[in-house]
PDB file of C-alpha atoms in Angstrom:
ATOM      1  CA  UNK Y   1      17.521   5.039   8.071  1.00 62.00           C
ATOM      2  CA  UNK Y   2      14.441   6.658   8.945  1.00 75.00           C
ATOM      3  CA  UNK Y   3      12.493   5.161   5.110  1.00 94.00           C
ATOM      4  CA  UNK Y   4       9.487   7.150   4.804  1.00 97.00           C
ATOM      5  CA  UNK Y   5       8.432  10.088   7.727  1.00 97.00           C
ATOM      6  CA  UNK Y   6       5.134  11.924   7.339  1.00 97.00           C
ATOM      7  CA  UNK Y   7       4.268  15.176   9.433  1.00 97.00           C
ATOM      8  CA  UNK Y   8       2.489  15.717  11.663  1.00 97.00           C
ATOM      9  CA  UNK Y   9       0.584  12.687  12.364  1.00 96.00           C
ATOM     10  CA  UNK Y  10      -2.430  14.106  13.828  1.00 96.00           C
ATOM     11  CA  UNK Y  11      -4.607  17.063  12.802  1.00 96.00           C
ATOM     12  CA  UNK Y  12      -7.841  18.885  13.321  1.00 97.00           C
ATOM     13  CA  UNK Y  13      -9.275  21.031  10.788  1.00 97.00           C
ATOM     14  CA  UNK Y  14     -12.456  22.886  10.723  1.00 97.00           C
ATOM     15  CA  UNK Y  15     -14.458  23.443   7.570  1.00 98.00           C
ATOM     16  CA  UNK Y  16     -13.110  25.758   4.685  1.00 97.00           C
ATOM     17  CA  UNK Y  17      -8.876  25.871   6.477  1.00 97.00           C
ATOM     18  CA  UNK Y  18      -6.347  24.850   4.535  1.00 96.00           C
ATOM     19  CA  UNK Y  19      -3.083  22.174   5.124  1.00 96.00           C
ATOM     20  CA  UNK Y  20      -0.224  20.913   3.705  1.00 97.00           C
ATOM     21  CA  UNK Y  21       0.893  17.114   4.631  1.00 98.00           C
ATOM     22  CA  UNK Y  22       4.882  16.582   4.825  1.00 97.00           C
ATOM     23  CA  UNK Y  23       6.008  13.253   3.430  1.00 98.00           C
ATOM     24  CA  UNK Y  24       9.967  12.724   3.244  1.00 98.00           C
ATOM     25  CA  UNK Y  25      11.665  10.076   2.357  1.00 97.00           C
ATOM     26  CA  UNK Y  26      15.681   9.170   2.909  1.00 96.00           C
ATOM     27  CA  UNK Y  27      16.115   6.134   0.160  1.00 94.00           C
ATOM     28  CA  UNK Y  28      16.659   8.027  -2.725  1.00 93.00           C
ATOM     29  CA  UNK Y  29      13.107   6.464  -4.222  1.00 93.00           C
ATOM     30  CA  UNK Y  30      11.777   7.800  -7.624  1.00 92.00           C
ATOM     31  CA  UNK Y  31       8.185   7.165  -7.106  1.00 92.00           C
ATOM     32  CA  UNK Y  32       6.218   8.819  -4.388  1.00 94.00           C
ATOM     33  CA  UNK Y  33       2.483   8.217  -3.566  1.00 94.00           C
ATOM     34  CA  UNK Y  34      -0.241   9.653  -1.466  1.00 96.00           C
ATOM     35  CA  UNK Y  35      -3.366   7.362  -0.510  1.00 95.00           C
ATOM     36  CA  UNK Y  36      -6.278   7.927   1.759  1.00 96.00           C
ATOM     37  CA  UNK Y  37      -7.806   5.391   3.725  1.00 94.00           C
ATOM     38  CA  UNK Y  38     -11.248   5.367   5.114  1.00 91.00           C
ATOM     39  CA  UNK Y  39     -12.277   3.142   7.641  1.00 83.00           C
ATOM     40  CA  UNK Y  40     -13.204  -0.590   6.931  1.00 75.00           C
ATOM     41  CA  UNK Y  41     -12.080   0.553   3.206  1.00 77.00           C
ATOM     42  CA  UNK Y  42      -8.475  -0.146   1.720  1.00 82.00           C
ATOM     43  CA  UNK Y  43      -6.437   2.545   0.223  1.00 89.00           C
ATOM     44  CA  UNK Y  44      -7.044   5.089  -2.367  1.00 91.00           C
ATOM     45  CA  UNK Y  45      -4.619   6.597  -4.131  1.00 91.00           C
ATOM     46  CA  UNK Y  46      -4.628  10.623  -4.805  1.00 94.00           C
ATOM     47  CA  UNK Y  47      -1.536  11.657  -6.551  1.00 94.00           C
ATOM     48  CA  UNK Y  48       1.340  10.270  -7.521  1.00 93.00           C
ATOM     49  CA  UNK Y  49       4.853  11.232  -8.985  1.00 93.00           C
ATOM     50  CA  UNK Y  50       7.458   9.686 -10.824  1.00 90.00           C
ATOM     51  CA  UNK Y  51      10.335  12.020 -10.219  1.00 92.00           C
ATOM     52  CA  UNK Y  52      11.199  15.768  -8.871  1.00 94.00           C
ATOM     53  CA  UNK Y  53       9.387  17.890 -10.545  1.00 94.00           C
ATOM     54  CA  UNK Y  54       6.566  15.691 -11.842  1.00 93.00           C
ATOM     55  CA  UNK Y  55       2.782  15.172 -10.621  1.00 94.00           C
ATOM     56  CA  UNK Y  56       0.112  12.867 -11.468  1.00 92.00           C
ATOM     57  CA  UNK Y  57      -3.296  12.615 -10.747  1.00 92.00           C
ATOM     58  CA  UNK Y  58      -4.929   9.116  -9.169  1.00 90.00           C
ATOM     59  CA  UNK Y  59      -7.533   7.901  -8.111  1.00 88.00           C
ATOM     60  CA  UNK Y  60      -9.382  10.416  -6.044  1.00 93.00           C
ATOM     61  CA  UNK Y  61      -7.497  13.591  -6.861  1.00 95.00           C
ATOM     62  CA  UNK Y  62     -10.145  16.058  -6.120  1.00 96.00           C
ATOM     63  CA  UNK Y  63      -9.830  18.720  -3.702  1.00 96.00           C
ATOM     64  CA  UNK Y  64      -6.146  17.845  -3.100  1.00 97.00           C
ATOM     65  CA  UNK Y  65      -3.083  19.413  -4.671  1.00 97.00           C
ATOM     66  CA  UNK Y  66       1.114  17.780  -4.682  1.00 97.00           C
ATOM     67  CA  UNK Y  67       4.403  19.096  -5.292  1.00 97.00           C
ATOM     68  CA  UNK Y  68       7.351  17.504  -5.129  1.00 97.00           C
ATOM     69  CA  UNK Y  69       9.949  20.073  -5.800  1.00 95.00           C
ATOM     70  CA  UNK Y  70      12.570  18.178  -4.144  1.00 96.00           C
ATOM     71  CA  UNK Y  71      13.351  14.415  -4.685  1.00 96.00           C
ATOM     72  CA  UNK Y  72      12.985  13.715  -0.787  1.00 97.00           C
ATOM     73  CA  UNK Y  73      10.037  15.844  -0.566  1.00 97.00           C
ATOM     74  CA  UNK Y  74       6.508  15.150  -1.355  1.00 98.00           C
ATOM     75  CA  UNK Y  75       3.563  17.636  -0.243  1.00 98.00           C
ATOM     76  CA  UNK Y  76      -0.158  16.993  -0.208  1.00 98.00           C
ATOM     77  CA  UNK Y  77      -2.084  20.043  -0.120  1.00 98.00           C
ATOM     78  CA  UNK Y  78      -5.449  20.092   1.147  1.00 96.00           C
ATOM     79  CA  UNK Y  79      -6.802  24.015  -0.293  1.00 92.00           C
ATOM     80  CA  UNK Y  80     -10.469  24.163   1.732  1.00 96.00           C
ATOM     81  CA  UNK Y  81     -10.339  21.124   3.662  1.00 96.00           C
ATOM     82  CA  UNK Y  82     -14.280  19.646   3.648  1.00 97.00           C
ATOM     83  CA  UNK Y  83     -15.207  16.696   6.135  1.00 96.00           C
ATOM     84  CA  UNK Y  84     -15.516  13.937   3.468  1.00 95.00           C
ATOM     85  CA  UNK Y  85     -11.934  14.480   3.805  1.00 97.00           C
ATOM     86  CA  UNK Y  86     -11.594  13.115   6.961  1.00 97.00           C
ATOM     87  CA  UNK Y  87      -9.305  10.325   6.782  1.00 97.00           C
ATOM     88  CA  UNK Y  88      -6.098   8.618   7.375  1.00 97.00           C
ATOM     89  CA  UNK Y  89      -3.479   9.477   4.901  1.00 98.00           C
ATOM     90  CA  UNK Y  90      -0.788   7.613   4.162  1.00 97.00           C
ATOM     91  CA  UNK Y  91       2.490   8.325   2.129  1.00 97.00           C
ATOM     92  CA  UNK Y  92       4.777   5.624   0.296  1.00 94.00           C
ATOM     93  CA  UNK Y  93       7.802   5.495  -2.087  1.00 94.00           C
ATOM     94  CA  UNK Y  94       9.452   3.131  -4.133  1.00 90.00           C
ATOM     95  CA  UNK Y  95      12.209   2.826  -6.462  1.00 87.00           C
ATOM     96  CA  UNK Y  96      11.611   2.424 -10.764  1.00 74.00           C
ATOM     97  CA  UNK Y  97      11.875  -1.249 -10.751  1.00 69.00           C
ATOM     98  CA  UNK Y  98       9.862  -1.892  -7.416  1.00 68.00           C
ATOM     99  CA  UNK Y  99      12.201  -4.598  -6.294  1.00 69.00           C
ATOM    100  CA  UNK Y 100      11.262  -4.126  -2.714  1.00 74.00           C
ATOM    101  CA  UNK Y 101       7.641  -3.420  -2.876  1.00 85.00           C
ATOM    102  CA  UNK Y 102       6.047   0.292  -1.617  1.00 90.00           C
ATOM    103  CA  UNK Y 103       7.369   1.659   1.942  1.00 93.00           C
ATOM    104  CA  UNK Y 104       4.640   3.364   3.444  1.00 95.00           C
ATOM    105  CA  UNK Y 105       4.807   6.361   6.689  1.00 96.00           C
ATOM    106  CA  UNK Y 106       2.841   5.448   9.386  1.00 95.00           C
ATOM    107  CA  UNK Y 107       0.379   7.692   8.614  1.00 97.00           C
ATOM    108  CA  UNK Y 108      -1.282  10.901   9.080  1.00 97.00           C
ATOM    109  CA  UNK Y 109      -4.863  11.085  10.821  1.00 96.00           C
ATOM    110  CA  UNK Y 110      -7.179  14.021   9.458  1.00 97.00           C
ATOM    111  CA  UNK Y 111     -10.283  15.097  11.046  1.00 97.00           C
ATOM    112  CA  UNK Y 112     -12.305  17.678   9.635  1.00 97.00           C
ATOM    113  CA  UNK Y 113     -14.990  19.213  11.300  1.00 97.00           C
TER     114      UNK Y 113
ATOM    115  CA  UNK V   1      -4.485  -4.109 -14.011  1.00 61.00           C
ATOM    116  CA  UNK V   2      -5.997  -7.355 -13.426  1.00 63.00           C
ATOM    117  CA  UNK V   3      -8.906  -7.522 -10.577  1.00 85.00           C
ATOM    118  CA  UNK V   4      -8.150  -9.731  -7.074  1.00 92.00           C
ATOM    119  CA  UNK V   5     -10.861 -11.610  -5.161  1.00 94.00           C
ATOM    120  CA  UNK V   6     -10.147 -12.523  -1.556  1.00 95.00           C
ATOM    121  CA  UNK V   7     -12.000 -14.104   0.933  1.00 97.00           C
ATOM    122  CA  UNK V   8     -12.738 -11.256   3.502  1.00 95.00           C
ATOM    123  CA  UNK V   9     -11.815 -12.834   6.698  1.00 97.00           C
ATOM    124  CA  UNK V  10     -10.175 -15.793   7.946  1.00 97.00           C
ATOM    125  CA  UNK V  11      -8.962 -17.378  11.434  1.00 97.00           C
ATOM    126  CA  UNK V  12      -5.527 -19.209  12.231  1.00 96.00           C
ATOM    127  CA  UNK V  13      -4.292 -21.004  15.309  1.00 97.00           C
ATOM    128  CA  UNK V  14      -1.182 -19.701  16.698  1.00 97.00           C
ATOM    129  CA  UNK V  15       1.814 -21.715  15.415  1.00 96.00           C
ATOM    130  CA  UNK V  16      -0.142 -22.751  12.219  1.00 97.00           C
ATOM    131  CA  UNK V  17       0.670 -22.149   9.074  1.00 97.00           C
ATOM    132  CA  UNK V  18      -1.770 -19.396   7.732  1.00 98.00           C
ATOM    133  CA  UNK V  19      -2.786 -20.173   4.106  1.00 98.00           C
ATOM    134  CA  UNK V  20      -4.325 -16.970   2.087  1.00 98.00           C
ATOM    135  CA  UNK V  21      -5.851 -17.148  -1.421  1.00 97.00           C
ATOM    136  CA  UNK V  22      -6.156 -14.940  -3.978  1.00 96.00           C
ATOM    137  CA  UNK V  23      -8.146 -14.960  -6.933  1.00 95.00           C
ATOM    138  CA  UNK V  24      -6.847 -13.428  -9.862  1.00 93.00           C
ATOM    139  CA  UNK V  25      -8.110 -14.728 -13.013  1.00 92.00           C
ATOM    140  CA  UNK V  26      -7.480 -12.354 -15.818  1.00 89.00           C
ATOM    141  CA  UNK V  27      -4.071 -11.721 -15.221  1.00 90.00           C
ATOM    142  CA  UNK V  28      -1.581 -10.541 -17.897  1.00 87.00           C
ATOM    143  CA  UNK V  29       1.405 -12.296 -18.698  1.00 86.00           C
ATOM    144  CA  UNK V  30       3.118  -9.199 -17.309  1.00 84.00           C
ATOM    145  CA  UNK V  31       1.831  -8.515 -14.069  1.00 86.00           C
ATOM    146  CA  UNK V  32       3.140  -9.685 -11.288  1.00 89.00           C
ATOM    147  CA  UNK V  33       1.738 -10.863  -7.759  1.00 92.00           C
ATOM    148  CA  UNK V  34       2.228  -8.938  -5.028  1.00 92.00           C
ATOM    149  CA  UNK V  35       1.421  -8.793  -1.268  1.00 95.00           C
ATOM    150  CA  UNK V  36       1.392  -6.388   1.637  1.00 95.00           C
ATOM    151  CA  UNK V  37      -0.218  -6.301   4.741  1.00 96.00           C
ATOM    152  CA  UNK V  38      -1.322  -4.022   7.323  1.00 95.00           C
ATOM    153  CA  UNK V  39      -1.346  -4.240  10.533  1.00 94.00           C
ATOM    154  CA  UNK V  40      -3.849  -2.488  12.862  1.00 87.00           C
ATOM    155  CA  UNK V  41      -3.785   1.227  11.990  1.00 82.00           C
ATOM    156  CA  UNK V  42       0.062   1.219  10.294  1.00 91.00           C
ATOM    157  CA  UNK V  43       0.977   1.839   7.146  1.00 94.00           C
ATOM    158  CA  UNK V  44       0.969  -1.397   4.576  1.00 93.00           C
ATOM    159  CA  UNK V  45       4.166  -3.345   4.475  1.00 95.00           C
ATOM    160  CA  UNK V  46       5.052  -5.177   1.680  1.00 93.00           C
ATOM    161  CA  UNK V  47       5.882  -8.877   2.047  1.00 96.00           C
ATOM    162  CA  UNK V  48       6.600 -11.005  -1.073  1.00 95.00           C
ATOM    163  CA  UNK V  49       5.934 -10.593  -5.119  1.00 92.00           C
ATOM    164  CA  UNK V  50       6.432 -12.707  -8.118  1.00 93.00           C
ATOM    165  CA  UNK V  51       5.540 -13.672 -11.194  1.00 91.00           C
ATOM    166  CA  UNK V  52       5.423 -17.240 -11.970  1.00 91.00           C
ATOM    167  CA  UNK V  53       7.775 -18.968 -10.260  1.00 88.00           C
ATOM    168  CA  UNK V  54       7.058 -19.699  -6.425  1.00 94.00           C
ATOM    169  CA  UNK V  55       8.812 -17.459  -3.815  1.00 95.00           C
ATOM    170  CA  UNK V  56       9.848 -17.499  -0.238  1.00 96.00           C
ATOM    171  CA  UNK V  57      11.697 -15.103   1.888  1.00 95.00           C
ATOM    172  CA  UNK V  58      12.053 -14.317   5.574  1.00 94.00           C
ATOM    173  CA  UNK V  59       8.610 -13.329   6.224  1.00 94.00           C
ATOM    174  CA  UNK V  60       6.029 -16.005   3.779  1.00 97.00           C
ATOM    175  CA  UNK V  61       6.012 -18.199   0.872  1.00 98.00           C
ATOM    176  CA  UNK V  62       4.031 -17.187  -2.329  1.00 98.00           C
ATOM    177  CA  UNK V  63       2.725 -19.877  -4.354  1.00 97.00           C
ATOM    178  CA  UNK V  64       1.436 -19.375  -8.102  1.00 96.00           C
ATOM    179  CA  UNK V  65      -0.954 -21.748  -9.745  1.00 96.00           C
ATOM    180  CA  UNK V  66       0.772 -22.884 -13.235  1.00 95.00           C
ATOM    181  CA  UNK V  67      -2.179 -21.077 -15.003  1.00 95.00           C
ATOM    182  CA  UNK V  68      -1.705 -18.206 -12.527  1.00 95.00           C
ATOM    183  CA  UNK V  69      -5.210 -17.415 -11.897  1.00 95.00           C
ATOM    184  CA  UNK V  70      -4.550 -17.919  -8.230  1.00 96.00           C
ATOM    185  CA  UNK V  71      -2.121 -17.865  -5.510  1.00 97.00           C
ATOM    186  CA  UNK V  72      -1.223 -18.388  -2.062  1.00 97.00           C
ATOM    187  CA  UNK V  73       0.247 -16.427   0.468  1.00 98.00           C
ATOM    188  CA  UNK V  74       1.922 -18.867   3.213  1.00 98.00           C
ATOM    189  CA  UNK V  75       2.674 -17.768   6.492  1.00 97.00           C
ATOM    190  CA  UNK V  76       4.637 -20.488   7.921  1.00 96.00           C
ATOM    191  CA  UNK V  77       4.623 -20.542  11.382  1.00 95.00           C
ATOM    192  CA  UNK V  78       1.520 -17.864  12.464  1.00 96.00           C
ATOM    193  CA  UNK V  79       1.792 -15.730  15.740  1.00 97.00           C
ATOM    194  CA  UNK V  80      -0.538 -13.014  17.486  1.00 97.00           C
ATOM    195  CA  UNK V  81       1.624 -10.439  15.566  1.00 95.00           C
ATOM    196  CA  UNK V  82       0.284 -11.644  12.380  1.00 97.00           C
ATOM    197  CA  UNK V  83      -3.044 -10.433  12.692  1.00 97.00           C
ATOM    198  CA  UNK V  84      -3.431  -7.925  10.131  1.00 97.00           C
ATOM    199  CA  UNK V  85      -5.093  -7.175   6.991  1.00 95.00           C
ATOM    200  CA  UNK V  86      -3.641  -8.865   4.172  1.00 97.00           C
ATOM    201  CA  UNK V  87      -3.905  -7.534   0.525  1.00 95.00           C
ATOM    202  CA  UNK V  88      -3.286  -9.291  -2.837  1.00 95.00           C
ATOM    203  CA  UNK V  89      -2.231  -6.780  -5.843  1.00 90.00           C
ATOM    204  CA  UNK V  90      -1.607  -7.437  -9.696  1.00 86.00           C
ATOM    205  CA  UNK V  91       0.075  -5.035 -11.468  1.00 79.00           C
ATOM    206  CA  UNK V  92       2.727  -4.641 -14.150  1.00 71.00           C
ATOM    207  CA  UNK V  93       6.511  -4.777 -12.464  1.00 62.00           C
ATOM    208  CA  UNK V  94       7.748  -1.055 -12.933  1.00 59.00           C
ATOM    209  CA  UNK V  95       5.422   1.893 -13.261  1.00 56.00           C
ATOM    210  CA  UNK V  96       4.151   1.252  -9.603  1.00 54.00           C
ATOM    211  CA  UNK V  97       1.452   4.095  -9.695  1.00 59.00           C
ATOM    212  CA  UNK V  98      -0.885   1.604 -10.939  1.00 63.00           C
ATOM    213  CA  UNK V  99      -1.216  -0.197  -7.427  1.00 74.00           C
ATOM    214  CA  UNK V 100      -4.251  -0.449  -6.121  1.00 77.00           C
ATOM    215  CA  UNK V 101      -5.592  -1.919  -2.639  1.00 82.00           C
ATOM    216  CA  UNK V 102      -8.540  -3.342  -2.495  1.00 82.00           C
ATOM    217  CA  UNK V 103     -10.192  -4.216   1.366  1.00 85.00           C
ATOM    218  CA  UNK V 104      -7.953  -7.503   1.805  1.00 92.00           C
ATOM    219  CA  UNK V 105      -8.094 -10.375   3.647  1.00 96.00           C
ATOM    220  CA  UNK V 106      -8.764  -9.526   7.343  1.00 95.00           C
ATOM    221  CA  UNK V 107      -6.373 -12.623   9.326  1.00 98.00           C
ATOM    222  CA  UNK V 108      -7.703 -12.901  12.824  1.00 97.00           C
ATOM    223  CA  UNK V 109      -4.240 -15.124  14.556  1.00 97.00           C
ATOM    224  CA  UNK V 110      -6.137 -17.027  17.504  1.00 96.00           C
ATOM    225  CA  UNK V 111      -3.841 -17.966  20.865  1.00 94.00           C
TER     226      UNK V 111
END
């Protein structure tokens, strides 16, 4: 099983472009996160959703859109990328009842300049 | 969700048992202790949760004061591999969108 890949897992964007982060995941979770991380910080989390179909709003939602049309499939969707957004984001999924904890991707590292 | 204090750093000798606490004084009779940990520039991998009740698995022991306002995160037998940043979470057992990380407890594993 592959658990949780995100694409691509580096980027450079320049002021104003737009990009949409791929995070799939092949255990059938429920849940599905998105969380930035900032250096020397711990993670933030963006959106969230609790099935296909459904979005929610975390921490730090601004400037970021989701869909998650497909169960697998969560997209983060960066409209007119700024450089506070500079960052490494990471994807995770779990199940309802958590039993196993959050598996996270290894991560995707955003530069914006 | 309840809020976790940890210390920010902390050193262990290679084949010691690393010992990690974790404030977490208003925690609800609901929420659970978990841990994860990161190592250098990965994502965070879980390692151990519970509720009351001690728990060990392949990886650490957790151990939960009887007033669980604190814990312990036990890694038995520490190696260089260990280094990582270690996070303590409350939260309520389903509805996992209310994780949050805070900065952790950075474990510096010492040859």
């Amino acid at each position: 099983n592959a658990g949780v890949t995100q694409t691509p897992k580096f980027r450079v964007l320049k002021t104003g472009q737009s990009m949409t982060l791929l995070c799939a995941q092949d255990m059938n979770h429920e849940y599905m996160y998105w969380y930035r991380q900032d250096p020397g910080m711990g993670l933030r989390l963006i959106h969230y959703s609790v099935g296909e179909g459904t979005t929610a709003k975390g921490e730090v939602p601004d400037g970021y859109n989701v869909s998650r049309l497909k169960k697998q499939n969560f997209l983060l969707g960066l409209e007119s990328a700024a450089p506070s957004q500079t960052s490494v984001y990471f994807c995770a999924s779990s199940t309802y009842r958590d039993s196993y904890g959050y598996t996270f991707g290894s991560g995707t590292r955003l530069t914006v300049v | 969700d309840a809020k976790t204090t940890q210390p920010t750093s902390m050193d262990c000798a290679e084949g010691r048992a690393a010992n990690l606490p974790c404030n977490h004084s208003t925690i609800s009779g609901n929420e659970y202790v978990y841990w994860y940990r990161q190592i250098h520039s990965q994502g965070p991998q879980y390692i151990i949760h519970g509720l009351k009740n001690n728990e060990t698995n392949e990886m650490a022991s957790l151990i939960i004061t009887e007033d669980r306002k604190s814990s312990t995160l036990i890694l038995p037998h520490a190696t260089l591999r260990d280094t990582a940043v270690y996070y303590c979470i409350v939260r309520v057992f389903t509805g996992g969108f209310k994780t949050i990380f805070g900065a952790g407890t950075r474990l510096f594993v010492k040859a």
